[in-house]
XYZ file of C-alpha atoms in Angstrom:
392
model
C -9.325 -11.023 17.462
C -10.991 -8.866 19.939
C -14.390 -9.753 21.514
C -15.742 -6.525 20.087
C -15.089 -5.616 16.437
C -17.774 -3.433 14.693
C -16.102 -2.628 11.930
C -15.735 -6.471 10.593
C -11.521 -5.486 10.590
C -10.564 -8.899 12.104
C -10.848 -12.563 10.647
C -12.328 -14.605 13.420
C -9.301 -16.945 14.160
C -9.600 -18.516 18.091
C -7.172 -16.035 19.963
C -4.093 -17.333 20.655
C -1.366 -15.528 23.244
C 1.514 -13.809 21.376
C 4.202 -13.204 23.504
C 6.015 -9.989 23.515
C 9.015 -8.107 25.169
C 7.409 -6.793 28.346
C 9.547 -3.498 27.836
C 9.966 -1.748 24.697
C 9.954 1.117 22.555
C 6.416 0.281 21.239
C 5.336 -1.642 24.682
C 2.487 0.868 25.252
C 1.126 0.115 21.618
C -1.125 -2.813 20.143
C -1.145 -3.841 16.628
C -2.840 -6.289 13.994
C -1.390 -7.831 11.165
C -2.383 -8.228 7.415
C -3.605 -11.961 7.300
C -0.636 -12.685 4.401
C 1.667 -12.492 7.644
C 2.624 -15.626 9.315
C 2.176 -15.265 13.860
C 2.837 -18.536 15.293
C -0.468 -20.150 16.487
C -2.747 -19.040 13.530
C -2.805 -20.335 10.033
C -2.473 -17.605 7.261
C -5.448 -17.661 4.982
C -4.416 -14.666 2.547
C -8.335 -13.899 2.516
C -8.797 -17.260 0.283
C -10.472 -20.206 1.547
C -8.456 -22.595 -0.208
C -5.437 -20.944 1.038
C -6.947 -20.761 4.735
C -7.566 -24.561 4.227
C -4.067 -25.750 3.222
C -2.113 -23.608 6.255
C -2.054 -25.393 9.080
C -1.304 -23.625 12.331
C 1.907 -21.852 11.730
C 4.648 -22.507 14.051
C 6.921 -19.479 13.560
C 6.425 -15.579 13.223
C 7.518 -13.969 9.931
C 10.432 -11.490 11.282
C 8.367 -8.424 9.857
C 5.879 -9.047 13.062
C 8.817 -10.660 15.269
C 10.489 -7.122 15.540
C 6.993 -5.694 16.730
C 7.195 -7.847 19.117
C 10.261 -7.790 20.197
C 10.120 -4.193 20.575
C 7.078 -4.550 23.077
C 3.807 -4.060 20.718
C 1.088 -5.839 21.452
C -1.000 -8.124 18.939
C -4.534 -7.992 18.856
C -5.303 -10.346 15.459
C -5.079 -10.791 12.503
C -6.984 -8.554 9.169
C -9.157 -9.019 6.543
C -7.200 -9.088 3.090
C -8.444 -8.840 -0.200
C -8.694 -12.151 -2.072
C -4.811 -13.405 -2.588
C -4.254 -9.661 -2.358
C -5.161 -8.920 -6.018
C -7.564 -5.720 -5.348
C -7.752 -2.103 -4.484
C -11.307 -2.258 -3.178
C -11.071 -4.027 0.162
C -14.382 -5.901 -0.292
C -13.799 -9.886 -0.259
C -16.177 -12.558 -1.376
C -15.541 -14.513 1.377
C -14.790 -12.354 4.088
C -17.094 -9.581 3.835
C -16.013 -6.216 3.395
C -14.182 -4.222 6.490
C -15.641 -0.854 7.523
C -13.975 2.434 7.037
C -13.828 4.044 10.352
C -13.286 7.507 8.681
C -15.984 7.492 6.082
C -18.648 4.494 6.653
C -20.147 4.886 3.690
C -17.107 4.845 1.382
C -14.699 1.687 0.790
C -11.612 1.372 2.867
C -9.362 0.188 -0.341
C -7.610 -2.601 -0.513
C -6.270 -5.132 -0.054
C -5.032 -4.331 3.185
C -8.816 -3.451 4.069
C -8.571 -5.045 7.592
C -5.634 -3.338 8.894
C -6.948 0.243 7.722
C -9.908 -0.648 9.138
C -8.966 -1.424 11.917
C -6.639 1.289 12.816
C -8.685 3.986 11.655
C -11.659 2.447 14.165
C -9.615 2.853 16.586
C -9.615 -0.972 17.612
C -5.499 -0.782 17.597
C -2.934 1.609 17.659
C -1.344 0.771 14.425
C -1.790 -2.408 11.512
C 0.694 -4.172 9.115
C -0.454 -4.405 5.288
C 1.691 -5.133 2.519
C 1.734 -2.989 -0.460
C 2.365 -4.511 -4.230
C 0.472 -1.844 -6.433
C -1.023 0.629 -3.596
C -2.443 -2.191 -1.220
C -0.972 0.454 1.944
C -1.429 3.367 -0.197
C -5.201 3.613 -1.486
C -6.483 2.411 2.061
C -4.563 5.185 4.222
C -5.725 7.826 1.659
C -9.214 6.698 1.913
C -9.254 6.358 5.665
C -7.571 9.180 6.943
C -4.298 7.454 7.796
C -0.712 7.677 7.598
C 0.784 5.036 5.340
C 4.146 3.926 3.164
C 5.370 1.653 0.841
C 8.454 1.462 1.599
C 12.045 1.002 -0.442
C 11.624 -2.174 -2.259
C 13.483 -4.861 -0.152
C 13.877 -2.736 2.940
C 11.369 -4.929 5.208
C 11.911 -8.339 4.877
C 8.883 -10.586 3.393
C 10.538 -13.839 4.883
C 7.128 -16.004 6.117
C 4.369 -13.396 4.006
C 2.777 -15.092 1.304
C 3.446 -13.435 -2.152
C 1.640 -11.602 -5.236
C 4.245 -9.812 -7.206
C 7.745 -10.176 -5.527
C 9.390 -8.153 -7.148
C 7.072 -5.505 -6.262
C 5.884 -6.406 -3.310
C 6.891 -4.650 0.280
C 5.849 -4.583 3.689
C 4.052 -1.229 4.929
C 1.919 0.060 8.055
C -0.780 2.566 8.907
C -1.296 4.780 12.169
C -3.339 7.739 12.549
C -0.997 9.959 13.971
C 2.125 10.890 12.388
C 4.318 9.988 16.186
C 3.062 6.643 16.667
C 3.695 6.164 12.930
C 7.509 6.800 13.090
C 8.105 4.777 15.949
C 7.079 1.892 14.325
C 9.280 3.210 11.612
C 12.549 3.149 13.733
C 11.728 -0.209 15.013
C 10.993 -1.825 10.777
C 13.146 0.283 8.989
C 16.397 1.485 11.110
C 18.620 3.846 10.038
C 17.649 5.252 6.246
C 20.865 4.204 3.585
C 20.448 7.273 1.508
C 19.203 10.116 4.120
C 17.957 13.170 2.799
C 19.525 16.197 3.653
C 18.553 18.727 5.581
C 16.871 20.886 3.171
C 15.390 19.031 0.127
C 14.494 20.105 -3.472
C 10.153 19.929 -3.787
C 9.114 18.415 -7.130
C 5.709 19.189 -8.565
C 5.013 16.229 -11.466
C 2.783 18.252 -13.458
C 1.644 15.132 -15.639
C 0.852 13.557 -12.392
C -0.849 16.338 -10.869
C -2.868 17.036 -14.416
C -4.699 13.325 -14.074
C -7.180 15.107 -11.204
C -10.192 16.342 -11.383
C -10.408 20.085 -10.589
C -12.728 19.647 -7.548
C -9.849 17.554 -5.875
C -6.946 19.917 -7.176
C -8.995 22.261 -5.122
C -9.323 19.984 -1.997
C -5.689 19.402 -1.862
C -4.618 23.574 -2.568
C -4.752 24.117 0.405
C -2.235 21.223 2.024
C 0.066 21.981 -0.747
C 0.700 25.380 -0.012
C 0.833 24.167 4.088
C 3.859 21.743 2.305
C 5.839 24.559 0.345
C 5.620 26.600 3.735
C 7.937 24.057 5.814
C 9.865 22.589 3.182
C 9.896 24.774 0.511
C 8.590 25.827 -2.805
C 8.222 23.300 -5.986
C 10.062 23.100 -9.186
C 7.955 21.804 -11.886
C 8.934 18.210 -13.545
C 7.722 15.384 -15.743
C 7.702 12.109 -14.338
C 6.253 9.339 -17.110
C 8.407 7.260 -19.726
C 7.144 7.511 -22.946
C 3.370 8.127 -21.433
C 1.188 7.240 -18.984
C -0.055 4.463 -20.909
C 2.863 3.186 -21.247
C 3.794 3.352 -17.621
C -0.150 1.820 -16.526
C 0.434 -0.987 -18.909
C 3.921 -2.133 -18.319
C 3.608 -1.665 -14.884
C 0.621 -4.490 -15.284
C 2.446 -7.347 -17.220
C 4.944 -7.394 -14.312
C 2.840 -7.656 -11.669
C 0.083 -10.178 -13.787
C 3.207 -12.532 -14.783
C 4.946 -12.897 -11.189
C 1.440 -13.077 -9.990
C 0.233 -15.939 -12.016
C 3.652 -17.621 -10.980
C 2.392 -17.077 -7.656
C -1.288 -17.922 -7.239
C -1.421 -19.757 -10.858
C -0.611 -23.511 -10.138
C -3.227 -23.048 -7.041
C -6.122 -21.885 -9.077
C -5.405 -24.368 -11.963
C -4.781 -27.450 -9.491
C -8.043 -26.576 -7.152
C -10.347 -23.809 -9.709
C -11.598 -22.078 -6.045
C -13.745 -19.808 -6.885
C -12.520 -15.996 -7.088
C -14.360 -12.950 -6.288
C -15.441 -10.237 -8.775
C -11.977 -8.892 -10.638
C -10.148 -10.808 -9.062
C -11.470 -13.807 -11.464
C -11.097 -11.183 -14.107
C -7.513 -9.860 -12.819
C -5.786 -13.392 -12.157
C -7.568 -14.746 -16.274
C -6.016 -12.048 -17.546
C -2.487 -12.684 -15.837
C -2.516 -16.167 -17.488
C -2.418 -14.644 -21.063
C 0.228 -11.918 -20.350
C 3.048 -13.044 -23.293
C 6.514 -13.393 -22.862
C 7.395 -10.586 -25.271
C 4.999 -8.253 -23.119
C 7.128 -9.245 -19.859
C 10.364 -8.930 -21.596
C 9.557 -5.545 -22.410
C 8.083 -4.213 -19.589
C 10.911 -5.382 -17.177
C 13.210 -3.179 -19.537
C 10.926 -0.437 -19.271
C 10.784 -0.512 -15.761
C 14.842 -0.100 -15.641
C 14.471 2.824 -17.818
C 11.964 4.223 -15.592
C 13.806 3.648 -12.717
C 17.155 5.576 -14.312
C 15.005 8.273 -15.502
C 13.694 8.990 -11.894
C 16.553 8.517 -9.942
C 18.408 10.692 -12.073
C 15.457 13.517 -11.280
C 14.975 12.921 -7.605
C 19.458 12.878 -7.277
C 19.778 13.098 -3.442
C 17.605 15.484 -2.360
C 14.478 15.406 -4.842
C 10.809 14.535 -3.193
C 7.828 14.498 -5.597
C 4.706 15.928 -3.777
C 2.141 14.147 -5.227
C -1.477 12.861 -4.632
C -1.762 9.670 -3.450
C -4.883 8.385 -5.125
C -7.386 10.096 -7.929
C -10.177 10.895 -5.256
C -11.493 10.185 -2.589
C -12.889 6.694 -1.487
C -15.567 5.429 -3.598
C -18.966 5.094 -1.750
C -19.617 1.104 -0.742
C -22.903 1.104 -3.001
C -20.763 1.816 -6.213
C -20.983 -1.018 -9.004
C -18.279 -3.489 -9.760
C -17.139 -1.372 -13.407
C -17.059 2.216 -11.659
C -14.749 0.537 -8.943
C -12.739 -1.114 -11.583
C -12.693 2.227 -13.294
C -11.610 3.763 -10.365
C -8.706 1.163 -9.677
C -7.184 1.623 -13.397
C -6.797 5.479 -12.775
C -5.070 4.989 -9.329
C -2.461 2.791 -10.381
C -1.139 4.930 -13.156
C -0.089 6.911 -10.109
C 0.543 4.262 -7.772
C 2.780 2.856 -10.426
C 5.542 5.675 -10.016
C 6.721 3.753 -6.783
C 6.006 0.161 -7.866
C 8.075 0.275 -11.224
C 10.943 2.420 -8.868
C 10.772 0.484 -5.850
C 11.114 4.201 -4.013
C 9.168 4.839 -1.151
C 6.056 6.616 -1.067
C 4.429 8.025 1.943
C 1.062 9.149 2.001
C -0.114 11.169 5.005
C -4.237 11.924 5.781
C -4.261 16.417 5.406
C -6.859 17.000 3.594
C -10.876 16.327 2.885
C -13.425 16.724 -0.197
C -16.921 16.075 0.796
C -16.342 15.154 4.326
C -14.236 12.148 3.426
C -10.353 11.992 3.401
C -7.887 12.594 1.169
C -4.270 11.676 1.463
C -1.365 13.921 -0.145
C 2.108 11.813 -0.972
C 5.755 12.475 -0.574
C 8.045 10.192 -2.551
C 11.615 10.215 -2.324
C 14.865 8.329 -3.540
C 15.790 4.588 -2.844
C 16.159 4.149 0.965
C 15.095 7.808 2.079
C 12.277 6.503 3.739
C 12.703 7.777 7.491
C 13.600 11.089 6.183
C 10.405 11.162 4.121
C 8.431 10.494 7.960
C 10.567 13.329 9.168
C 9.381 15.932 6.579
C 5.839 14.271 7.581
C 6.506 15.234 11.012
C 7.714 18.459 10.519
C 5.039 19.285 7.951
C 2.231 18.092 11.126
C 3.787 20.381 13.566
């Protein structure tokens, strides 16, 4: 970690030399790494004690980081995660809670808290996080970042310790837009399903109808800045059956696959859990067959329904998150409130698997607030070229 880290972004393993390509086309960059990511010479704690106990010094890098390296980044540490990665508010019980370097008096999000922290303090040039149900997403909105989850199964997770694999992905942050696709060319190569040149804007009117008027205003202006280089949007619908619907199904996926994760742990060894995540992973436990049956048919509807909309040229411009980033003094039941309204818009990408790129254009109250562009299965470059062209 570096000898200097105000912003409590790093977990203090001993440093350890990384080697890198000496040439590259990232060589004049440096970059930290989610602490769910396996570097050879550090153990992998996940933000859990227990977890952190039973590593052991890790011998290979998971090929996520290897191509960073490879390409001539340079690593500076390894981040602060949430607790087994099972929050949205970036403050862990054992770890302390990382600062946001855009708004110090507001969360960063989680649970890659860490590696928004540290990018947006400036103490790297860009971070790896991991995004299962807006782990990449709520931090860049709150801390003035760019950030995506990508295509489901675009990055691999070999050597990254799970939550929810079928819904988990790989994802990074950088606080300019250039930097940001460069790392892109190097993870994702070329996109399968480009976008062409000129692509239909969507406007998901039941998405757009969850906000608060005070943040419809915030973002009218960055919206119209959008429709001026890409084009003017078409209205749509995006939810199956309702939002409900969507939030809970959405839920029993992620709770089952994460109890078959993290469950035999926490029954073998009972560590104790932070505040909702105890609450989160009890509830997991009790998620029925019958519910998980259901929901993993719902989610292939879903997934019809808006590939079908978005064709080959369809991009949803969305917000990212409800608001902006709760203050760090707000209780543990306005946070969780919080969380449970973000993911029934986070969930549009998790029950898809299509990426969703959130870039940092707009501000309420002097904090940051991201705006999203989400397009088909493996148009995920071409969604960072729109994000270019729209910061030019």
């Amino acid at each position: 970690m570096p000898l200097h880290d105000p912003a409590h972004a790093f977990v203090p393993y001993p440093d350890v030399a990384v080697p890198r390509a000496a040439t590259g086309p990232l060589a004049d960059l440096s970059f930290a790494v989610k602490d769910l990511y396996d570097v050879a010479g550090y153990p992998t704690g996940g933000g859990s004690p227990i977890v952190l106990a039973m590593s052991g010094i890790k011998t290979r890098t998971a090929p996520s980081v290897q191509k960073l390296l490879d390409a001539g980044a340079r690593f500076v540490g390894k981040t602060v995660t949430d607790e087994l990665a099972f929050s949205m508010n970036g403050n862990n019980a054992h770890f302390g809670a990382p600062i946001n370097g855009a708004a110090k008096d507001r969360i960063t999000g989680g649970s890659s808290s860490g590696s928004a922290s540290a990018v947006s303090s400036s103490l790297c040039d860009f971070a790896l996080g991991s995004d299962t149900g807006g782990s990449v997403r709520a931090p860049a909105n709150h801390c003035n970042l760019y950030g995506i989850r990508p295509t489901h199964g675009r990055i691999s997770l070999e050597a990254v310790l799970d939550l929810s694999p079928s819904l988990d992905t790989v994802g990074w942050f950088a606080r300019d837009v250039g930097t940001f696709a460069r790392v892109g060319e190097v993870l994702l190569g070329d996109d399968a399903h480009p976008l062409p040149d000129a692509v239909r804007m969507l406007w998901p009117e039941d998405i757009w109808a969850m906000l608060d008027a005070p943040v419809v205003e915030a973002l009218d202006e960055v919206t119209k800045q959008v429709q001026s280089v890409l084009g003017q949007v078409e209205p749509v619908e995006i939810a199956l059956e309702s939002w409900d619907a969507m939030y809970w199904n959405f839920r029993y996926v992620q709770a089952r696959e994460a109890w078959l994760t993290d469950g035999p742990l926490i029954e073998r060894y009972a560590p104790p859990l932070g505040p909702g995540v105890t609450e989160r992973f009890a509830w997991s436990r009790d998620v029925t067959d019958e519910q998980v049956s259901k929901a993993r048919v719902f989610r292939t509807a879903f997934k019809t329904k808006l590939t079908e909309l978005l064709g080959n040229d369809g991009v949803l411009l969305m917000p990212t998150m409800p608001d902006i980033a709760p203050l760090r003094a707000a209780t543990d039941a306005s946070l969780e409130d919080y969380r449970n309204k973000a993911i029934r818009m986070l969930c549009v990408a998790g029950l898809s698997g299509f990426p969703q790129l959130s870039m940092p254009l707009a501000k309420r109250d002097g904090a940051p607030l991201g705006i999203s562009l989400l397009g088909p299965a493996g148009s995920d470059r071409s969604l960072i070229a729109l994000a270019e062209r729209i910061a030019t």
